[in-house]
mmCIF file of C-alpha atoms and ligand atoms in Angstrom:
data_model
loop_
_atom_site.group_PDB
_atom_site.id
_atom_site.type_symbol
_atom_site.label_atom_id
_atom_site.label_comp_id
_atom_site.label_asym_id
_atom_site.label_seq_id
_atom_site.Cartn_x
_atom_site.Cartn_y
_atom_site.Cartn_z
ATOM 1 C CA UNK A 1 37.252 -34.912 -31.172
ATOM 2 C CA UNK A 2 36.278 -31.241 -31.191
ATOM 3 C CA UNK A 3 35.314 -29.676 -27.851
ATOM 4 C CA UNK A 4 32.119 -28.326 -29.427
ATOM 5 C CA UNK A 5 31.000 -31.812 -30.397
ATOM 6 C CA UNK A 6 31.758 -33.137 -26.918
ATOM 7 C CA UNK A 7 29.847 -30.256 -25.342
ATOM 8 C CA UNK A 8 26.737 -31.016 -27.417
ATOM 9 C CA UNK A 9 27.062 -34.711 -26.646
ATOM 10 C CA UNK A 10 26.761 -33.988 -22.920
ATOM 11 C CA UNK A 11 23.897 -31.472 -22.829
ATOM 12 C CA UNK A 12 20.538 -33.025 -22.194
ATOM 13 C CA UNK A 13 18.640 -29.764 -22.474
ATOM 14 C CA UNK A 14 17.835 -29.807 -26.203
ATOM 15 C CA UNK A 15 15.947 -26.987 -27.817
ATOM 16 C CA UNK A 16 13.243 -29.163 -29.377
ATOM 17 C CA UNK A 17 10.391 -30.117 -27.070
ATOM 18 C CA UNK A 18 9.317 -33.710 -26.707
ATOM 19 C CA UNK A 19 6.772 -34.579 -29.399
ATOM 20 C CA UNK A 20 4.825 -37.006 -27.254
ATOM 21 C CA UNK A 21 4.159 -37.088 -23.529
ATOM 22 C CA UNK A 22 6.654 -39.174 -21.519
ATOM 23 C CA UNK A 23 5.544 -42.624 -20.323
ATOM 24 C CA UNK A 24 3.550 -42.450 -17.077
ATOM 25 C CA UNK A 25 1.149 -44.632 -15.135
ATOM 26 C CA UNK A 26 -2.344 -45.176 -16.479
ATOM 27 C CA UNK A 27 -5.074 -43.114 -14.823
ATOM 28 C CA UNK A 28 -7.967 -44.933 -13.196
ATOM 29 C CA UNK A 29 -10.422 -43.623 -15.781
ATOM 30 C CA UNK A 30 -10.646 -41.751 -19.102
ATOM 31 C CA UNK A 31 -13.556 -40.247 -21.015
ATOM 32 C CA UNK A 32 -12.453 -42.032 -24.183
ATOM 33 C CA UNK A 33 -10.050 -44.932 -24.738
ATOM 34 C CA UNK A 34 -8.720 -45.323 -28.273
ATOM 35 C CA UNK A 35 -7.184 -48.686 -29.100
ATOM 36 C CA UNK A 36 -4.397 -48.266 -31.652
ATOM 37 C CA UNK A 37 -1.850 -45.419 -31.996
ATOM 38 C CA UNK A 38 -1.793 -45.526 -35.767
ATOM 39 C CA UNK A 39 -2.711 -42.514 -37.885
ATOM 40 C CA UNK A 40 -6.460 -43.092 -37.495
ATOM 41 C CA UNK A 41 -6.490 -43.464 -33.697
ATOM 42 C CA UNK A 42 -4.191 -40.475 -33.232
ATOM 43 C CA UNK A 43 -6.167 -38.350 -35.692
ATOM 44 C CA UNK A 44 -9.355 -39.093 -33.751
ATOM 45 C CA UNK A 45 -7.612 -38.095 -30.499
ATOM 46 C CA UNK A 46 -6.515 -34.839 -32.158
ATOM 47 C CA UNK A 47 -9.996 -33.911 -33.471
ATOM 48 C CA UNK A 48 -11.631 -34.871 -30.130
ATOM 49 C CA UNK A 49 -9.224 -32.699 -28.162
ATOM 50 C CA UNK A 50 -9.026 -29.726 -30.552
ATOM 51 C CA UNK A 51 -12.568 -29.565 -31.937
ATOM 52 C CA UNK A 52 -14.713 -31.086 -29.166
ATOM 53 C CA UNK A 53 -12.779 -30.183 -26.030
ATOM 54 C CA UNK A 54 -12.573 -33.876 -25.057
ATOM 55 C CA UNK A 55 -8.996 -34.352 -23.833
ATOM 56 C CA UNK A 56 -9.242 -36.964 -21.112
ATOM 57 C CA UNK A 57 -8.364 -39.484 -23.747
ATOM 58 C CA UNK A 58 -5.939 -42.418 -23.598
ATOM 59 C CA UNK A 59 -4.574 -43.867 -26.823
ATOM 60 C CA UNK A 60 -3.375 -47.408 -26.071
ATOM 61 C CA UNK A 61 -0.862 -49.023 -28.405
ATOM 62 C CA UNK A 62 0.403 -52.565 -27.993
ATOM 63 C CA UNK A 63 3.629 -51.635 -29.790
ATOM 64 C CA UNK A 64 4.878 -48.157 -30.786
ATOM 65 C CA UNK A 65 3.282 -45.185 -32.577
ATOM 66 C CA UNK A 66 2.655 -45.995 -36.251
ATOM 67 C CA UNK A 67 3.929 -49.586 -35.926
ATOM 68 C CA UNK A 68 1.039 -51.051 -37.911
ATOM 69 C CA UNK A 69 -0.247 -50.107 -41.340
ATOM 70 C CA UNK A 70 0.503 -46.401 -40.801
ATOM 71 C CA UNK A 71 4.207 -47.084 -41.287
ATOM 72 C CA UNK A 72 3.743 -49.849 -43.855
ATOM 73 C CA UNK A 73 1.697 -48.335 -46.658
ATOM 74 C CA UNK A 74 2.833 -46.758 -49.927
ATOM 75 C CA UNK A 75 1.473 -43.300 -48.942
ATOM 76 C CA UNK A 76 -0.821 -42.711 -51.939
ATOM 77 C CA UNK A 77 -3.552 -40.093 -51.452
ATOM 78 C CA UNK A 78 -6.456 -39.794 -53.919
ATOM 79 C CA UNK A 79 -10.223 -39.455 -54.114
ATOM 80 C CA UNK A 80 -11.046 -40.930 -57.555
ATOM 81 C CA UNK A 81 -13.428 -43.537 -56.136
ATOM 82 C CA UNK A 82 -16.379 -45.228 -57.782
ATOM 83 C CA UNK A 83 -19.286 -44.718 -55.384
ATOM 84 C CA UNK A 84 -20.914 -41.492 -54.238
ATOM 85 C CA UNK A 85 -20.059 -42.377 -50.621
ATOM 86 C CA UNK A 86 -16.404 -43.092 -51.434
ATOM 87 C CA UNK A 87 -15.902 -39.996 -53.603
ATOM 88 C CA UNK A 88 -17.372 -37.627 -50.997
ATOM 89 C CA UNK A 89 -15.493 -39.238 -48.116
ATOM 90 C CA UNK A 90 -12.057 -39.363 -49.792
ATOM 91 C CA UNK A 91 -12.663 -35.951 -51.385
ATOM 92 C CA UNK A 92 -12.856 -34.507 -47.870
ATOM 93 C CA UNK A 93 -9.705 -36.425 -46.915
ATOM 94 C CA UNK A 94 -7.716 -34.952 -49.827
ATOM 95 C CA UNK A 95 -8.950 -31.490 -48.828
ATOM 96 C CA UNK A 96 -7.769 -32.040 -45.245
ATOM 97 C CA UNK A 97 -4.421 -33.471 -46.408
ATOM 98 C CA UNK A 98 -3.767 -30.332 -48.471
ATOM 99 C CA UNK A 99 -3.772 -28.183 -45.326
ATOM 100 C CA UNK A 100 -2.454 -30.745 -42.838
ATOM 101 C CA UNK A 101 1.141 -29.479 -42.539
ATOM 102 C CA UNK A 102 -0.186 -26.105 -41.375
ATOM 103 C CA UNK A 103 -2.897 -27.605 -39.178
ATOM 104 C CA UNK A 104 -0.451 -29.926 -37.384
ATOM 105 C CA UNK A 105 2.524 -27.535 -37.516
ATOM 106 C CA UNK A 106 4.462 -30.494 -38.863
ATOM 107 C CA UNK A 107 5.874 -30.901 -42.331
ATOM 108 C CA UNK A 108 4.108 -34.004 -43.664
ATOM 109 C CA UNK A 109 5.930 -33.656 -47.016
ATOM 110 C CA UNK A 110 2.623 -33.515 -48.875
ATOM 111 C CA UNK A 111 3.441 -33.672 -52.567
ATOM 112 C CA UNK A 112 0.755 -33.446 -55.261
ATOM 113 C CA UNK A 113 1.931 -35.555 -58.203
ATOM 114 C CA UNK A 114 -1.057 -36.513 -60.333
ATOM 115 C CA UNK A 115 -2.224 -40.129 -60.432
ATOM 116 C CA UNK A 116 -2.583 -42.287 -63.565
ATOM 117 C CA UNK A 117 -4.565 -45.531 -63.477
ATOM 118 C CA UNK A 118 -3.491 -47.186 -66.716
ATOM 119 C CA UNK A 119 -5.943 -49.000 -68.963
ATOM 120 C CA UNK A 120 -4.602 -51.839 -71.090
ATOM 121 C CA UNK A 121 -7.976 -52.936 -72.488
ATOM 122 C CA UNK A 122 -11.317 -51.513 -73.646
ATOM 123 C CA UNK A 123 -12.985 -52.964 -70.545
ATOM 124 C CA UNK A 124 -10.614 -51.103 -68.210
ATOM 125 C CA UNK A 125 -11.103 -47.895 -70.193
ATOM 126 C CA UNK A 126 -14.834 -48.264 -69.714
ATOM 127 C CA UNK A 127 -14.407 -48.482 -65.912
ATOM 128 C CA UNK A 128 -12.067 -45.465 -66.082
ATOM 129 C CA UNK A 129 -14.799 -43.496 -67.905
ATOM 130 C CA UNK A 130 -17.366 -44.556 -65.351
ATOM 131 C CA UNK A 131 -15.130 -43.411 -62.488
ATOM 132 C CA UNK A 132 -14.290 -40.138 -64.250
ATOM 133 C CA UNK A 133 -18.002 -39.338 -64.710
ATOM 134 C CA UNK A 134 -18.873 -40.116 -61.070
ATOM 135 C CA UNK A 135 -15.838 -38.113 -59.895
ATOM 136 C CA UNK A 136 -16.706 -35.072 -62.010
ATOM 137 C CA UNK A 137 -20.316 -35.204 -60.840
ATOM 138 C CA UNK A 138 -19.098 -34.712 -57.254
ATOM 139 C CA UNK A 139 -16.532 -32.055 -58.148
ATOM 140 C CA UNK A 140 -13.434 -34.267 -58.158
ATOM 141 C CA UNK A 141 -10.803 -33.528 -60.818
ATOM 142 C CA UNK A 142 -10.623 -36.747 -62.827
ATOM 143 C CA UNK A 143 -10.683 -37.511 -66.552
ATOM 144 C CA UNK A 144 -9.830 -40.142 -69.133
ATOM 145 C CA UNK A 145 -6.670 -39.366 -71.116
ATOM 146 C CA UNK A 146 -4.947 -41.018 -74.072
ATOM 147 C CA UNK A 147 -1.542 -42.715 -74.276
ATOM 148 C CA UNK A 148 0.167 -39.507 -75.433
ATOM 149 C CA UNK A 149 -0.787 -37.720 -72.186
ATOM 150 C CA UNK A 150 0.610 -40.630 -70.187
ATOM 151 C CA UNK A 151 3.855 -40.437 -72.176
ATOM 152 C CA UNK A 152 4.068 -36.664 -71.731
ATOM 153 C CA UNK A 153 3.816 -37.001 -67.942
ATOM 154 C CA UNK A 154 6.126 -40.005 -67.795
ATOM 155 C CA UNK A 155 8.462 -40.147 -70.819
ATOM 156 C CA UNK A 156 10.258 -43.247 -69.439
ATOM 157 C CA UNK A 157 7.165 -45.466 -69.765
ATOM 158 C CA UNK A 158 7.007 -48.128 -72.489
ATOM 159 C CA UNK A 159 3.516 -47.586 -73.924
ATOM 160 C CA UNK A 160 3.726 -50.959 -75.667
ATOM 161 C CA UNK A 161 4.388 -52.622 -72.320
ATOM 162 C CA UNK A 162 6.921 -55.005 -73.852
ATOM 163 C CA UNK A 163 4.375 -55.827 -76.576
ATOM 164 C CA UNK A 164 2.306 -57.709 -73.986
ATOM 165 C CA UNK A 165 -0.477 -55.294 -73.028
ATOM 166 C CA UNK A 166 -0.194 -51.887 -74.767
ATOM 167 C CA UNK A 167 -1.540 -48.880 -72.847
ATOM 168 C CA UNK A 168 -4.831 -47.667 -74.382
ATOM 169 C CA UNK A 169 -5.333 -44.707 -72.046
ATOM 170 C CA UNK A 170 -5.662 -43.886 -68.361
ATOM 171 C CA UNK A 171 -7.827 -42.353 -65.677
ATOM 172 C CA UNK A 172 -5.954 -39.193 -64.697
ATOM 173 C CA UNK A 173 -6.532 -37.656 -61.274
ATOM 174 C CA UNK A 174 -4.528 -34.442 -60.868
ATOM 175 C CA UNK A 175 -4.994 -34.161 -57.051
ATOM 176 C CA UNK A 176 -3.299 -37.575 -56.521
ATOM 177 C CA UNK A 177 -0.482 -37.098 -53.999
ATOM 178 C CA UNK A 178 1.925 -38.718 -51.572
ATOM 179 C CA UNK A 179 2.961 -37.676 -48.051
ATOM 180 C CA UNK A 180 5.331 -38.866 -45.354
ATOM 181 C CA UNK A 181 3.296 -41.430 -43.421
ATOM 182 C CA UNK A 182 5.184 -41.310 -40.079
ATOM 183 C CA UNK A 183 5.009 -37.525 -40.062
ATOM 184 C CA UNK A 184 1.215 -37.695 -40.337
ATOM 185 C CA UNK A 185 1.000 -39.956 -37.275
ATOM 186 C CA UNK A 186 3.601 -37.978 -35.311
ATOM 187 C CA UNK A 187 1.954 -34.662 -36.178
ATOM 188 C CA UNK A 188 -1.437 -35.841 -34.911
ATOM 189 C CA UNK A 189 0.204 -37.349 -31.808
ATOM 190 C CA UNK A 190 2.133 -34.168 -31.052
ATOM 191 C CA UNK A 191 -0.897 -31.912 -31.337
ATOM 192 C CA UNK A 192 -3.172 -34.267 -29.355
ATOM 193 C CA UNK A 193 -0.570 -34.466 -26.546
ATOM 194 C CA UNK A 194 -0.418 -30.670 -26.379
ATOM 195 C CA UNK A 195 -4.093 -30.753 -25.331
ATOM 196 C CA UNK A 196 -3.481 -33.394 -22.655
ATOM 197 C CA UNK A 197 -4.234 -36.604 -24.562
ATOM 198 C CA UNK A 198 -2.107 -39.482 -23.220
ATOM 199 C CA UNK A 199 -0.450 -41.954 -25.554
ATOM 200 C CA UNK A 200 0.528 -45.203 -23.860
ATOM 201 C CA UNK A 201 2.821 -47.336 -25.978
ATOM 202 C CA UNK A 202 3.559 -50.983 -25.104
ATOM 203 C CA UNK A 203 0.062 -51.217 -23.640
ATOM 204 C CA UNK A 204 -1.972 -54.177 -24.798
ATOM 205 C CA UNK A 205 -5.758 -54.256 -24.458
ATOM 206 C CA UNK A 206 -6.747 -57.720 -23.268
ATOM 207 C CA UNK A 207 -10.483 -57.253 -22.741
ATOM 208 C CA UNK A 208 -13.413 -54.843 -22.823
ATOM 209 C CA UNK A 209 -16.074 -55.135 -20.127
ATOM 210 C CA UNK A 210 -19.708 -54.559 -21.011
ATOM 211 C CA UNK A 211 -22.604 -54.215 -18.572
ATOM 212 C CA UNK A 212 -26.215 -53.940 -19.752
ATOM 213 C CA UNK A 213 -24.903 -53.574 -23.324
ATOM 214 C CA UNK A 214 -22.728 -50.570 -22.362
ATOM 215 C CA UNK A 215 -18.949 -50.282 -22.272
ATOM 216 C CA UNK A 216 -17.789 -49.857 -18.647
ATOM 217 C CA UNK A 217 -14.070 -50.592 -18.641
ATOM 218 C CA UNK A 218 -11.053 -51.879 -20.519
ATOM 219 C CA UNK A 219 -8.524 -54.483 -19.323
ATOM 220 C CA UNK A 220 -4.880 -53.980 -20.243
ATOM 221 C CA UNK A 221 -1.553 -55.651 -19.491
ATOM 222 C CA UNK A 222 -0.939 -52.650 -17.184
ATOM 223 C CA UNK A 223 -4.214 -52.871 -15.276
ATOM 224 C CA UNK A 224 -7.886 -51.926 -15.759
ATOM 225 C CA UNK A 225 -9.257 -48.539 -16.916
ATOM 226 C CA UNK A 226 -12.798 -47.275 -16.373
ATOM 227 C CA UNK A 227 -14.355 -45.680 -19.420
ATOM 228 C CA UNK A 228 -17.741 -45.460 -21.123
ATOM 229 C CA UNK A 229 -16.336 -44.974 -24.632
ATOM 230 C CA UNK A 230 -13.933 -47.110 -26.655
ATOM 231 C CA UNK A 231 -12.813 -46.685 -30.251
ATOM 232 C CA UNK A 232 -11.179 -49.614 -32.006
ATOM 233 C CA UNK A 233 -8.726 -48.332 -34.643
ATOM 234 C CA UNK A 234 -6.603 -51.427 -35.081
ATOM 235 C CA UNK A 235 -6.330 -52.444 -38.726
ATOM 236 C CA UNK A 236 -5.251 -56.069 -38.898
ATOM 237 C CA UNK A 237 -6.546 -56.877 -35.407
ATOM 238 C CA UNK A 238 -10.190 -55.783 -35.729
ATOM 239 C CA UNK A 239 -11.651 -59.321 -35.373
ATOM 240 C CA UNK A 240 -9.725 -59.775 -32.094
ATOM 241 C CA UNK A 241 -11.123 -56.561 -30.621
ATOM 242 C CA UNK A 242 -14.641 -57.274 -31.941
ATOM 243 C CA UNK A 243 -14.462 -60.606 -30.169
ATOM 244 C CA UNK A 244 -13.932 -58.785 -26.860
ATOM 245 C CA UNK A 245 -17.334 -57.071 -27.186
ATOM 246 C CA UNK A 246 -19.161 -60.074 -28.652
ATOM 247 C CA UNK A 247 -19.567 -58.588 -32.140
ATOM 248 C CA UNK A 248 -18.751 -60.105 -35.498
ATOM 249 C CA UNK A 249 -17.976 -58.625 -38.914
ATOM 250 C CA UNK A 250 -17.271 -59.978 -42.385
ATOM 251 C CA UNK A 251 -13.652 -58.718 -42.223
ATOM 252 C CA UNK A 252 -10.931 -61.121 -43.409
ATOM 253 C CA UNK A 253 -7.262 -60.295 -42.855
ATOM 254 C CA UNK A 254 -4.856 -60.531 -45.783
ATOM 255 C CA UNK A 255 -1.194 -59.448 -45.869
ATOM 256 C CA UNK A 256 -0.366 -56.587 -48.240
ATOM 257 C CA UNK A 257 3.289 -56.387 -49.238
ATOM 258 C CA UNK A 258 5.377 -53.505 -50.566
ATOM 259 C CA UNK A 259 9.005 -52.660 -51.240
ATOM 260 C CA UNK A 260 11.453 -49.887 -52.144
ATOM 261 C CA UNK A 261 14.363 -49.794 -54.534
ATOM 262 C CA UNK A 262 17.745 -48.265 -53.921
ATOM 263 C CA UNK A 263 17.621 -44.440 -54.302
ATOM 264 C CA UNK A 264 17.705 -43.077 -57.867
ATOM 265 C CA UNK A 265 17.959 -39.557 -59.256
ATOM 266 C CA UNK A 266 14.430 -38.084 -59.506
ATOM 267 C CA UNK A 267 12.740 -39.249 -62.724
ATOM 268 C CA UNK A 268 9.182 -40.237 -61.790
ATOM 269 C CA UNK A 269 7.106 -37.134 -61.073
ATOM 270 C CA UNK A 270 3.731 -38.804 -60.989
ATOM 271 C CA UNK A 271 2.017 -41.875 -59.527
ATOM 272 C CA UNK A 272 1.527 -44.799 -61.894
ATOM 273 C CA UNK A 273 -0.970 -47.546 -61.193
ATOM 274 C CA UNK A 274 -1.943 -50.509 -63.318
ATOM 275 C CA UNK A 275 -4.829 -52.677 -62.199
ATOM 276 C CA UNK A 276 -4.186 -55.160 -64.998
ATOM 277 C CA UNK A 277 -0.510 -55.533 -64.070
ATOM 278 C CA UNK A 278 -1.383 -55.351 -60.331
ATOM 279 C CA UNK A 279 1.203 -52.673 -59.533
ATOM 280 C CA UNK A 280 1.543 -49.118 -58.242
ATOM 281 C CA UNK A 281 4.707 -47.053 -58.138
ATOM 282 C CA UNK A 282 5.822 -43.569 -57.080
ATOM 283 C CA UNK A 283 9.215 -42.079 -56.247
ATOM 284 C CA UNK A 284 9.887 -40.927 -52.695
ATOM 285 C CA UNK A 285 11.660 -37.707 -51.776
ATOM 286 C CA UNK A 286 14.670 -39.921 -50.941
ATOM 287 C CA UNK A 287 14.704 -41.174 -54.539
ATOM 288 C CA UNK A 288 13.497 -44.704 -53.815
ATOM 289 C CA UNK A 289 10.771 -46.203 -55.985
ATOM 290 C CA UNK A 290 7.951 -47.168 -53.625
ATOM 291 C CA UNK A 291 6.081 -50.112 -55.131
ATOM 292 C CA UNK A 292 3.353 -52.543 -54.256
ATOM 293 C CA UNK A 293 0.870 -55.029 -55.674
ATOM 294 C CA UNK A 294 -2.278 -56.931 -54.659
ATOM 295 C CA UNK A 295 -2.882 -58.488 -51.270
ATOM 296 C CA UNK A 296 -1.440 -61.978 -50.820
ATOM 297 C CA UNK A 297 -3.707 -64.704 -52.191
ATOM 298 C CA UNK A 298 -4.216 -66.467 -48.839
ATOM 299 C CA UNK A 299 -5.792 -65.126 -45.641
ATOM 300 C CA UNK A 300 -3.042 -64.923 -43.022
ATOM 301 C CA UNK A 301 -2.551 -62.919 -39.820
ATOM 302 C CA UNK A 302 1.124 -62.083 -40.198
ATOM 303 C CA UNK A 303 3.495 -59.573 -41.775
ATOM 304 C CA UNK A 304 5.908 -61.916 -43.542
ATOM 305 C CA UNK A 305 7.465 -60.765 -46.797
ATOM 306 C CA UNK A 306 7.977 -63.212 -49.634
ATOM 307 C CA UNK A 307 10.279 -63.644 -52.599
ATOM 308 C CA UNK A 308 7.230 -64.587 -54.724
ATOM 309 C CA UNK A 309 5.745 -61.115 -54.156
ATOM 310 C CA UNK A 310 8.843 -59.185 -55.076
ATOM 311 C CA UNK A 311 9.786 -61.302 -58.095
ATOM 312 C CA UNK A 312 6.217 -61.269 -59.471
ATOM 313 C CA UNK A 313 5.880 -57.520 -58.979
ATOM 314 C CA UNK A 314 9.264 -56.723 -60.576
ATOM 315 C CA UNK A 315 8.328 -58.871 -63.553
ATOM 316 C CA UNK A 316 5.305 -56.628 -64.144
ATOM 317 C CA UNK A 317 7.092 -53.333 -63.403
ATOM 318 C CA UNK A 318 9.727 -54.183 -66.018
ATOM 319 C CA UNK A 319 7.041 -54.388 -68.705
ATOM 320 C CA UNK A 320 6.348 -50.696 -68.015
ATOM 321 C CA UNK A 321 9.903 -49.573 -67.244
ATOM 322 C CA UNK A 322 12.445 -51.965 -68.804
ATOM 323 C CA UNK A 323 15.332 -49.602 -67.963
ATOM 324 C CA UNK A 324 14.934 -50.514 -64.275
ATOM 325 C CA UNK A 325 16.281 -54.029 -64.824
ATOM 326 C CA UNK A 326 19.544 -53.417 -62.949
ATOM 327 C CA UNK A 327 18.049 -51.363 -60.082
ATOM 328 C CA UNK A 328 18.179 -53.188 -56.747
ATOM 329 C CA UNK A 329 15.330 -53.728 -54.306
ATOM 330 C CA UNK A 330 16.539 -52.428 -50.949
ATOM 331 C CA UNK A 331 13.751 -53.362 -48.540
ATOM 332 C CA UNK A 332 10.437 -55.124 -48.462
ATOM 333 C CA UNK A 333 7.772 -55.433 -45.787
ATOM 334 C CA UNK A 334 4.103 -56.288 -45.263
ATOM 335 C CA UNK A 335 1.070 -54.973 -43.403
ATOM 336 C CA UNK A 336 -2.206 -56.676 -42.546
ATOM 337 C CA UNK A 337 -5.262 -55.400 -44.406
ATOM 338 C CA UNK A 338 -8.840 -55.654 -43.028
ATOM 339 C CA UNK A 339 -10.661 -56.692 -46.229
ATOM 340 C CA UNK A 340 -14.449 -56.241 -46.399
ATOM 341 C CA UNK A 341 -16.761 -57.901 -48.963
ATOM 342 C CA UNK A 342 -17.623 -54.559 -50.636
ATOM 343 C CA UNK A 343 -14.198 -52.898 -50.211
ATOM 344 C CA UNK A 344 -15.717 -50.068 -48.146
ATOM 345 C CA UNK A 345 -14.700 -49.373 -44.527
ATOM 346 C CA UNK A 346 -16.741 -50.258 -41.444
ATOM 347 C CA UNK A 347 -17.074 -47.152 -39.275
ATOM 348 C CA UNK A 348 -19.113 -45.528 -36.574
ATOM 349 C CA UNK A 349 -21.518 -46.646 -33.885
ATOM 350 C CA UNK A 350 -22.146 -50.336 -33.163
ATOM 351 C CA UNK A 351 -24.880 -52.336 -31.383
ATOM 352 C CA UNK A 352 -22.811 -52.008 -28.155
ATOM 353 C CA UNK A 353 -23.351 -48.608 -26.488
ATOM 354 C CA UNK A 354 -20.093 -46.696 -26.274
ATOM 355 C CA UNK A 355 -18.160 -49.001 -28.611
ATOM 356 C CA UNK A 356 -17.122 -47.377 -31.909
ATOM 357 C CA UNK A 357 -15.411 -48.901 -34.921
ATOM 358 C CA UNK A 358 -12.869 -47.539 -37.389
ATOM 359 C CA UNK A 359 -11.991 -50.571 -39.489
ATOM 360 C CA UNK A 360 -12.227 -52.437 -42.782
ATOM 361 C CA UNK A 361 -9.732 -50.181 -44.520
ATOM 362 C CA UNK A 362 -8.596 -52.823 -46.982
ATOM 363 C CA UNK A 363 -5.845 -51.263 -49.055
ATOM 364 C CA UNK A 364 -6.719 -47.598 -48.548
ATOM 365 C CA UNK A 365 -6.358 -46.740 -44.887
ATOM 366 C CA UNK A 366 -3.577 -44.136 -45.125
ATOM 367 C CA UNK A 367 -5.423 -41.876 -47.548
ATOM 368 C CA UNK A 368 -8.410 -41.817 -45.160
ATOM 369 C CA UNK A 369 -6.414 -40.803 -42.080
ATOM 370 C CA UNK A 370 -7.611 -37.181 -41.622
ATOM 371 C CA UNK A 371 -11.230 -37.740 -42.637
ATOM 372 C CA UNK A 372 -11.623 -40.884 -40.564
ATOM 373 C CA UNK A 373 -10.154 -39.127 -37.512
ATOM 374 C CA UNK A 374 -12.497 -36.189 -37.999
ATOM 375 C CA UNK A 375 -15.619 -38.301 -38.632
ATOM 376 C CA UNK A 376 -14.911 -40.668 -35.741
ATOM 377 C CA UNK A 377 -14.357 -37.735 -33.372
ATOM 378 C CA UNK A 378 -17.659 -36.172 -34.508
ATOM 379 C CA UNK A 379 -19.452 -39.511 -34.102
ATOM 380 C CA UNK A 380 -18.038 -40.073 -30.601
ATOM 381 C CA UNK A 381 -18.763 -36.523 -29.456
ATOM 382 C CA UNK A 382 -22.388 -36.654 -30.702
ATOM 383 C CA UNK A 383 -22.911 -40.408 -30.146
ATOM 384 C CA UNK A 384 -24.280 -40.507 -33.700
ATOM 385 C CA UNK A 385 -22.643 -41.390 -37.005
ATOM 386 C CA UNK A 386 -21.208 -38.406 -38.873
ATOM 387 C CA UNK A 387 -23.179 -37.837 -42.090
ATOM 388 C CA UNK A 388 -20.121 -38.733 -44.227
ATOM 389 C CA UNK A 389 -19.970 -42.250 -42.748
ATOM 390 C CA UNK A 390 -23.576 -43.340 -42.190
ATOM 391 C CA UNK A 391 -23.429 -45.693 -45.185
ATOM 392 C CA UNK A 392 -20.251 -47.339 -43.798
ATOM 393 C CA UNK A 393 -21.910 -48.574 -40.587
ATOM 394 C CA UNK A 394 -21.555 -52.253 -39.623
ATOM 395 C CA UNK A 395 -25.337 -52.647 -39.963
ATOM 396 C CA UNK A 396 -25.110 -52.426 -43.788
ATOM 397 C CA UNK A 397 -24.283 -56.140 -43.949
ATOM 398 C CA UNK A 398 -27.528 -57.029 -42.163
ATOM 399 C CA UNK A 399 -29.509 -54.525 -44.202
ATOM 400 C CA UNK A 400 -28.018 -55.768 -47.533
ATOM 401 C CA UNK A 401 -26.884 -52.222 -48.364
ATOM 402 C CA UNK A 402 -23.322 -52.761 -49.506
ATOM 403 C CA UNK A 403 -21.184 -49.899 -50.894
ATOM 404 C CA UNK A 404 -19.518 -51.624 -53.882
ATOM 405 C CA UNK A 405 -16.108 -49.944 -54.076
ATOM 406 C CA UNK A 406 -14.017 -52.765 -55.529
ATOM 407 C CA UNK A 407 -13.788 -51.074 -58.940
ATOM 408 C CA UNK A 408 -11.769 -48.234 -57.373
ATOM 409 C CA UNK A 409 -9.029 -50.498 -56.026
ATOM 410 C CA UNK A 410 -5.639 -49.657 -57.454
ATOM 411 C CA UNK A 411 -5.019 -53.254 -58.344
ATOM 412 C CA UNK A 412 -7.155 -56.378 -58.678
ATOM 413 C CA UNK A 413 -7.546 -58.400 -55.459
HETATM 414 O O1 PYC B 1 -5.741 -47.279 -53.092
HETATM 415 O O2 PYC B 1 -4.261 -46.024 -54.067
HETATM 416 C C1 PYC B 1 -4.567 -47.013 -53.421
HETATM 417 C C2 PYC B 1 -3.518 -47.920 -52.957
HETATM 418 C C3 PYC B 1 -2.230 -47.902 -53.307
HETATM 419 C C4 PYC B 1 -1.631 -48.910 -52.609
HETATM 420 C C5 PYC B 1 -2.556 -49.560 -51.883
HETATM 421 N N1 PYC B 1 -3.724 -48.927 -52.104
#
């Protein structure tokens, strides 16, 4: 073995600083406790500490940073939604994503690819037109294109779809992008820690104490913490946390599975989605095809992968790309999606003073990471819902004011 290699093996003084603060004891109290060190919780900690000067913040994570849906999604970023609320909200998220590498001084591998939502029927084309018109009205780059434009962007696609469901056109959204999901979480964590935010991994919240309808403290497996402000940012576990403060929501938890193939030479430069075939696919910078489908058909609180998912999804993908028939699937996994009746998130203030919610992300939590962090930080700092999220408040279910966003889902659920 070379002496140089041995020398480097023995130095513990590496040039790169720690990204996150080292593990330490919990303080007795914090101004804000954030439950969940996924992208959303960490983004909120970043915006609180950098834009509101609120740094006495503890982010508590039962597992490790990004262990939940942050590290389990298929990293698609877009703003071609169906409702005014959704288009404005995700439009701001795409804007923030575009500058996030600079803002966080972390390469998040943001890669604008263009996003095609294929239409295999007149009915789907009609929804595509509807979305394109709403998008354009709010300044979002989105239009209906014909099969030849799809073929030009992706020459490998079989427009006939194996003769089963020919492609009639698509909704094209040029700003559609992908980014490295872990880097987004780590970047927010790094920058929040630089301002003094503490991230406590392996720290499970077991209860939240309320007195006179106000948050007063949090119980954890490492002892109690006094605080007047708690944010729940725990996709997949929202009902458990809501239970701790005596609130209820119409969220149901469904597993959402995904997978990657073995690496291939770059051939797919865009993002292809088909609601009728229930699939979405992009190619990662490592060359893997990153693919997913609808949520599982049964409500379950687990992250098990299934053969049924991967075989059903490959069956559909091969209609679009028959040449992939000998490509191997390398890995599959699942996350747990907080599904709401209207497919819009549940965010902001709640009937319990000092308890804030960032939840109900369904199948689009990753793409909302920057905007949700920013809006939640604004809402916490001002104790008032940010204007971009007022329509997403939990009270909309009592007021019968749903935000029907189902038509903007990538795939049917
Ligand atoms: O909303 O673009 C999307 C999406 C892709 C995968 C899951 N959701």
